[in-house]
Amino acid sequence: MAAVSDPVELGAPWGPVRSEPPPTRFHPVHGANIRVDPSGTRATRVESFAHGVCFSREPLAPGQVFLVEIEEKELGWCGHLRLGLTALDPASLTIVPEFSLPDLVSLGHTWVFAITRHHNRVPREGRPEAEAAAPSRPPTLLMEPYLCIEQFRIPRDRLVGRSRPGLYSHLLDQLYELNVLPPTARRSRLGVLFCPRPDGTADMHIVINGEDMGPSARGLPATQPLYAVVDVFASTKSVRLVQLEYGSFFSQCRPCRLCAAW
């Protein structure tokens, strides 16, 4: 975990304080089968299983989470949502590729991660590959109010998908209380962000229902604009954006029970 002496604010790691970024929206450039609602916050694949690639309208700020909730599923297809980042400007694409993997990635400067039904944490540098298959932290740790990812501290509440949203439902539904939802289920929330490093590169992190999956890509060009990529692929039919309120940021992620376990 990076130690930073100066205050870190969203959008300005290791730099001066800046205001929160604007709400996230989908880019008007997207796959041929995608329809984005007038608010720019919901993307639906209207036919087939492909041509569902979407982008963020603006480049992400460092530490900003591009968070989507799965709203609709479609039976009969194999495969699920894909998520990542690209240094390609969506407006520069003559044609949006049919698939994020491998088509968009093959254009270069793009890092996309396939979300699976039984998704596990990515092993860290210098750790055995078996770490990826290790059991996740006990659900009680998900009660921590903040998620610490490298130098950023992010309010956890909206990161977590709820099995049964509604008044008092948590009193009746253990899944709601423990925040345990499969990554590909309806109402699961999946996010992507990047964390700059002192050498000018960045790590890409995937967040699934309030849990950091670890760096899924390293060496991203932190000095270039990075757009979120969401591929509404196969059994995932519709997603909506969830807006976060970041509040106060601190000089670094102070040690907490969550960090100690990780």
Coordinates of C-alpha atoms in Angstrom, one line a residue:
M1 CA 0.0 0.0 0.0
A2 CA 1.5 3.3 -1.0
A3 CA 2.4 5.8 1.7
V4 CA 1.7 9.4 0.7
S5 CA 2.6 12.4 2.8
D6 CA 0.6 15.0 1.1
P7 CA -3.3 15.1 1.1
V8 CA -4.8 12.9 -1.6
E9 CA -8.1 14.1 -3.1
L10 CA -10.1 12.4 -5.8
G11 CA -8.8 13.5 -9.2
A12 CA -5.5 14.8 -7.8
P13 CA -3.3 12.1 -6.2
W14 CA -0.1 13.6 -4.8
G15 CA -1.3 17.0 -5.8
P16 CA -3.5 20.0 -4.8
V17 CA -7.1 19.6 -3.5
R18 CA -9.8 19.4 -6.2
S19 CA -13.6 19.1 -6.1
E20 CA -15.4 15.9 -6.7
P21 CA -15.7 14.8 -10.3
P22 CA -19.0 15.2 -12.1
P23 CA -21.5 12.3 -12.2
T24 CA -20.6 9.4 -14.4
R25 CA -22.4 9.0 -17.7
F26 CA -22.2 6.6 -20.7
H27 CA -20.4 7.9 -23.8
P28 CA -22.6 8.5 -26.9
V29 CA -20.3 6.3 -28.8
H30 CA -21.1 2.6 -28.1
G31 CA -21.8 -0.8 -29.7
A32 CA -24.4 -1.1 -32.4
N33 CA -26.8 -3.1 -30.2
I34 CA -26.6 -0.7 -27.3
R35 CA -29.3 1.8 -26.4
V36 CA -28.5 4.4 -23.8
D37 CA -31.4 6.1 -22.0
P38 CA -31.8 9.9 -22.2
S39 CA -30.1 10.4 -18.8
G40 CA -27.0 8.6 -20.1
T41 CA -27.0 6.3 -17.0
R42 CA -28.6 3.1 -18.3
A43 CA -27.2 0.9 -21.2
T44 CA -29.3 -1.9 -22.6
R45 CA -28.3 -4.4 -25.3
V46 CA -31.5 -4.7 -27.4
E47 CA -30.6 -7.7 -29.6
S48 CA -28.1 -10.5 -30.1
F49 CA -25.3 -11.2 -27.5
A50 CA -22.6 -8.9 -28.9
H51 CA -22.0 -5.4 -30.0
G52 CA -22.5 -4.3 -26.4
V53 CA -19.3 -2.3 -25.7
C54 CA -19.9 1.0 -23.8
F55 CA -17.5 3.7 -22.5
S56 CA -17.5 6.4 -19.9
R57 CA -18.4 9.8 -21.3
E58 CA -15.4 11.4 -19.6
P59 CA -12.0 10.0 -18.6
L60 CA -11.9 8.9 -15.0
A61 CA -10.1 10.8 -12.3
P62 CA -7.6 8.9 -10.2
G63 CA -9.5 6.9 -7.6
Q64 CA -12.9 7.6 -9.2
V65 CA -15.0 4.4 -9.4
F66 CA -17.1 3.8 -12.5
L67 CA -19.7 1.7 -10.9
V68 CA -22.5 -0.2 -12.7
E69 CA -25.4 -2.3 -11.3
I70 CA -26.7 -5.3 -13.3
E71 CA -30.3 -4.5 -13.9
E72 CA -31.4 -7.2 -16.4
K73 CA -30.2 -10.6 -17.4
E74 CA -31.0 -12.6 -20.5
L75 CA -31.2 -16.4 -20.5
G76 CA -29.7 -18.6 -23.2
W77 CA -26.3 -17.0 -23.6
C78 CA -22.9 -18.1 -22.1
G79 CA -20.7 -15.3 -20.6
H80 CA -21.1 -12.3 -18.5
L81 CA -20.2 -8.6 -18.1
R82 CA -16.7 -7.4 -19.0
L83 CA -15.1 -4.4 -17.4
G84 CA -11.9 -2.4 -17.7
L85 CA -10.2 0.7 -18.9
T86 CA -8.9 2.1 -22.2
A87 CA -6.5 4.9 -23.2
L88 CA -8.3 5.1 -26.5
D89 CA -10.6 8.1 -27.0
P90 CA -14.0 6.5 -27.9
A91 CA -14.8 9.5 -30.1
S92 CA -11.8 8.5 -32.3
L93 CA -13.2 5.0 -33.1
T94 CA -14.5 4.8 -36.6
I95 CA -16.3 1.5 -35.6
V96 CA -16.8 0.2 -32.1
P97 CA -15.5 -3.4 -32.0
E98 CA -18.0 -6.2 -31.7
F99 CA -16.3 -7.5 -28.5
S100 CA -14.2 -5.9 -25.8
L101 CA -12.3 -9.2 -25.6
P102 CA -10.4 -9.7 -27.8
D103 CA -11.4 -7.1 -30.4
L104 CA -11.0 -3.8 -28.5
V105 CA -8.0 -5.1 -26.5
S106 CA -6.3 -5.9 -29.8
L107 CA -6.4 -2.3 -30.7
G108 CA -3.9 -1.6 -27.9
H109 CA -3.9 0.5 -24.8
T110 CA -6.9 -1.3 -23.4
W111 CA -7.3 -3.5 -20.3
V112 CA -10.5 -5.5 -19.9
F113 CA -11.4 -8.1 -17.3
A114 CA -14.1 -10.8 -17.8
I115 CA -16.4 -11.1 -14.8
T116 CA -17.1 -14.7 -13.9
R117 CA -19.8 -16.4 -11.8
H118 CA -17.1 -17.5 -9.3
H119 CA -14.8 -14.5 -9.4
N120 CA -11.8 -14.5 -7.1
R121 CA -9.2 -12.0 -6.2
V122 CA -6.3 -11.5 -8.6
P123 CA -2.9 -12.6 -7.0
R124 CA -0.6 -9.8 -6.1
E125 CA 2.9 -9.2 -7.3
G126 CA 5.3 -11.5 -5.5
R127 CA 2.6 -13.7 -4.1
P128 CA 1.8 -17.3 -5.2
E129 CA -0.9 -17.9 -7.8
A130 CA -2.8 -19.9 -5.2
E131 CA -3.7 -16.6 -3.5
A132 CA -6.3 -16.0 -6.3
A133 CA -8.2 -19.1 -5.2
A134 CA -8.0 -18.3 -1.5
P135 CA -11.3 -17.9 0.3
S136 CA -12.4 -14.3 0.6
R137 CA -12.5 -12.4 3.9
P138 CA -15.3 -13.1 6.3
P139 CA -18.5 -11.2 5.4
T140 CA -18.2 -9.3 8.7
L141 CA -15.3 -7.4 7.3
L142 CA -17.6 -6.0 4.6
M143 CA -19.2 -4.0 7.4
E144 CA -16.3 -1.6 7.3
P145 CA -17.6 1.8 6.2
Y146 CA -14.7 2.5 3.8
L147 CA -12.9 0.4 1.2
C148 CA -9.2 1.1 1.1
I149 CA -7.5 0.7 -2.3
E150 CA -3.9 1.8 -2.3
Q151 CA -3.9 5.5 -1.5
F152 CA -7.7 6.0 -1.8
R153 CA -10.4 5.5 0.8
I154 CA -13.9 5.1 -0.7
P155 CA -17.2 5.0 1.1
R156 CA -18.4 1.4 0.8
D157 CA -22.2 1.6 1.2
R158 CA -23.1 2.2 -2.5
L159 CA -20.4 -0.1 -3.7
V160 CA -22.4 -3.1 -2.4
G161 CA -25.2 -4.8 -4.3
R162 CA -28.3 -5.7 -2.3
S163 CA -30.2 -8.9 -2.7
R164 CA -33.5 -7.4 -1.8
P165 CA -33.6 -3.6 -1.8
G166 CA -36.3 -2.3 0.4
L167 CA -37.4 -1.1 3.8
Y168 CA -36.7 -3.6 6.6
S169 CA -35.7 -6.3 4.1
H170 CA -32.3 -6.7 5.8
L171 CA -34.2 -8.0 8.9
L172 CA -35.6 -10.9 6.9
D173 CA -32.9 -11.7 4.4
Q174 CA -29.5 -13.0 5.5
L175 CA -28.0 -12.3 2.0
Y176 CA -28.9 -8.6 2.4
E177 CA -27.3 -8.5 5.8
L178 CA -24.1 -10.2 4.7
N179 CA -23.9 -8.4 1.3
V180 CA -23.3 -11.8 -0.4
L181 CA -24.3 -11.7 -4.1
P182 CA -22.7 -13.6 -7.0
P183 CA -20.8 -11.2 -9.2
T184 CA -23.0 -11.9 -12.2
A185 CA -26.4 -11.8 -10.4
R186 CA -29.0 -9.1 -10.8
R187 CA -28.3 -6.1 -8.6
S188 CA -24.6 -7.0 -8.2
R189 CA -22.5 -3.8 -8.4
L190 CA -19.2 -3.9 -10.3
G191 CA -16.7 -1.0 -10.5
V192 CA -13.4 -0.1 -12.1
L193 CA -10.8 2.5 -11.1
F194 CA -7.2 3.2 -11.4
C195 CA -4.6 4.2 -8.8
P196 CA -1.5 6.1 -9.9
R197 CA 1.9 5.1 -8.8
P198 CA 5.0 7.4 -8.3
D199 CA 6.6 6.1 -11.4
G200 CA 3.9 7.5 -13.7
T201 CA 2.1 4.2 -14.2
A202 CA -1.2 3.1 -12.6
D203 CA -2.8 -0.1 -11.4
M204 CA -6.3 -1.0 -12.5
H205 CA -8.6 -2.4 -9.8
I206 CA -11.9 -4.2 -10.1
V207 CA -14.4 -3.8 -7.2
I208 CA -17.2 -6.4 -6.9
N209 CA -19.9 -5.7 -4.3
G210 CA -17.7 -3.6 -2.1
E211 CA -14.6 -5.9 -2.3
D212 CA -11.4 -5.0 -4.0
M213 CA -10.2 -7.8 -6.3
G214 CA -6.7 -6.5 -6.3
P215 CA -4.7 -5.1 -9.3
S216 CA -6.0 -6.8 -12.4
A217 CA -3.7 -4.9 -14.6
R218 CA -0.5 -2.9 -13.9
G219 CA 1.6 -0.4 -15.9
L220 CA -1.3 1.6 -17.3
P221 CA -0.2 5.1 -18.5
A222 CA -1.5 7.3 -15.7
T223 CA -0.5 10.5 -17.6
Q224 CA -3.0 9.7 -20.4
P225 CA -6.8 10.0 -20.1
L226 CA -8.3 6.6 -19.2
Y227 CA -11.9 5.8 -20.0
A228 CA -14.0 3.1 -18.4
V229 CA -15.1 0.1 -20.7
V230 CA -18.2 -1.8 -19.9
D231 CA -19.1 -4.7 -22.3
V232 CA -22.8 -5.6 -21.8
F233 CA -22.1 -9.1 -23.1
A234 CA -24.1 -12.3 -23.4
S235 CA -26.3 -13.0 -20.3
T236 CA -25.9 -9.4 -19.1
K237 CA -28.6 -7.4 -20.9
S238 CA -28.8 -4.1 -19.0
V239 CA -26.8 -2.1 -16.6
R240 CA -27.2 1.3 -14.8
L241 CA -24.7 3.6 -13.4
V242 CA -24.5 4.1 -9.6
Q243 CA -23.2 7.5 -8.5
L244 CA -20.9 7.8 -5.5
E245 CA -20.4 10.6 -3.0
Y246 CA -16.8 10.5 -2.0
G247 CA -16.8 13.1 0.8
S248 CA -13.6 13.8 2.6
F249 CA -10.4 12.1 1.5
F250 CA -7.3 11.5 3.6
S251 CA -3.6 11.5 3.1
Q252 CA -3.7 7.7 2.8
C253 CA -5.8 4.7 3.6
R254 CA -5.2 4.4 7.3
P255 CA -4.8 0.9 8.7
C256 CA -8.1 -0.7 9.5
R257 CA -9.4 -4.2 10.1
L258 CA -10.1 -4.6 6.4
C259 CA -6.5 -3.6 5.4
A260 CA -5.0 -5.7 8.1
A261 CA -6.8 -8.8 6.7
W262 CA -5.7 -8.0 3.1

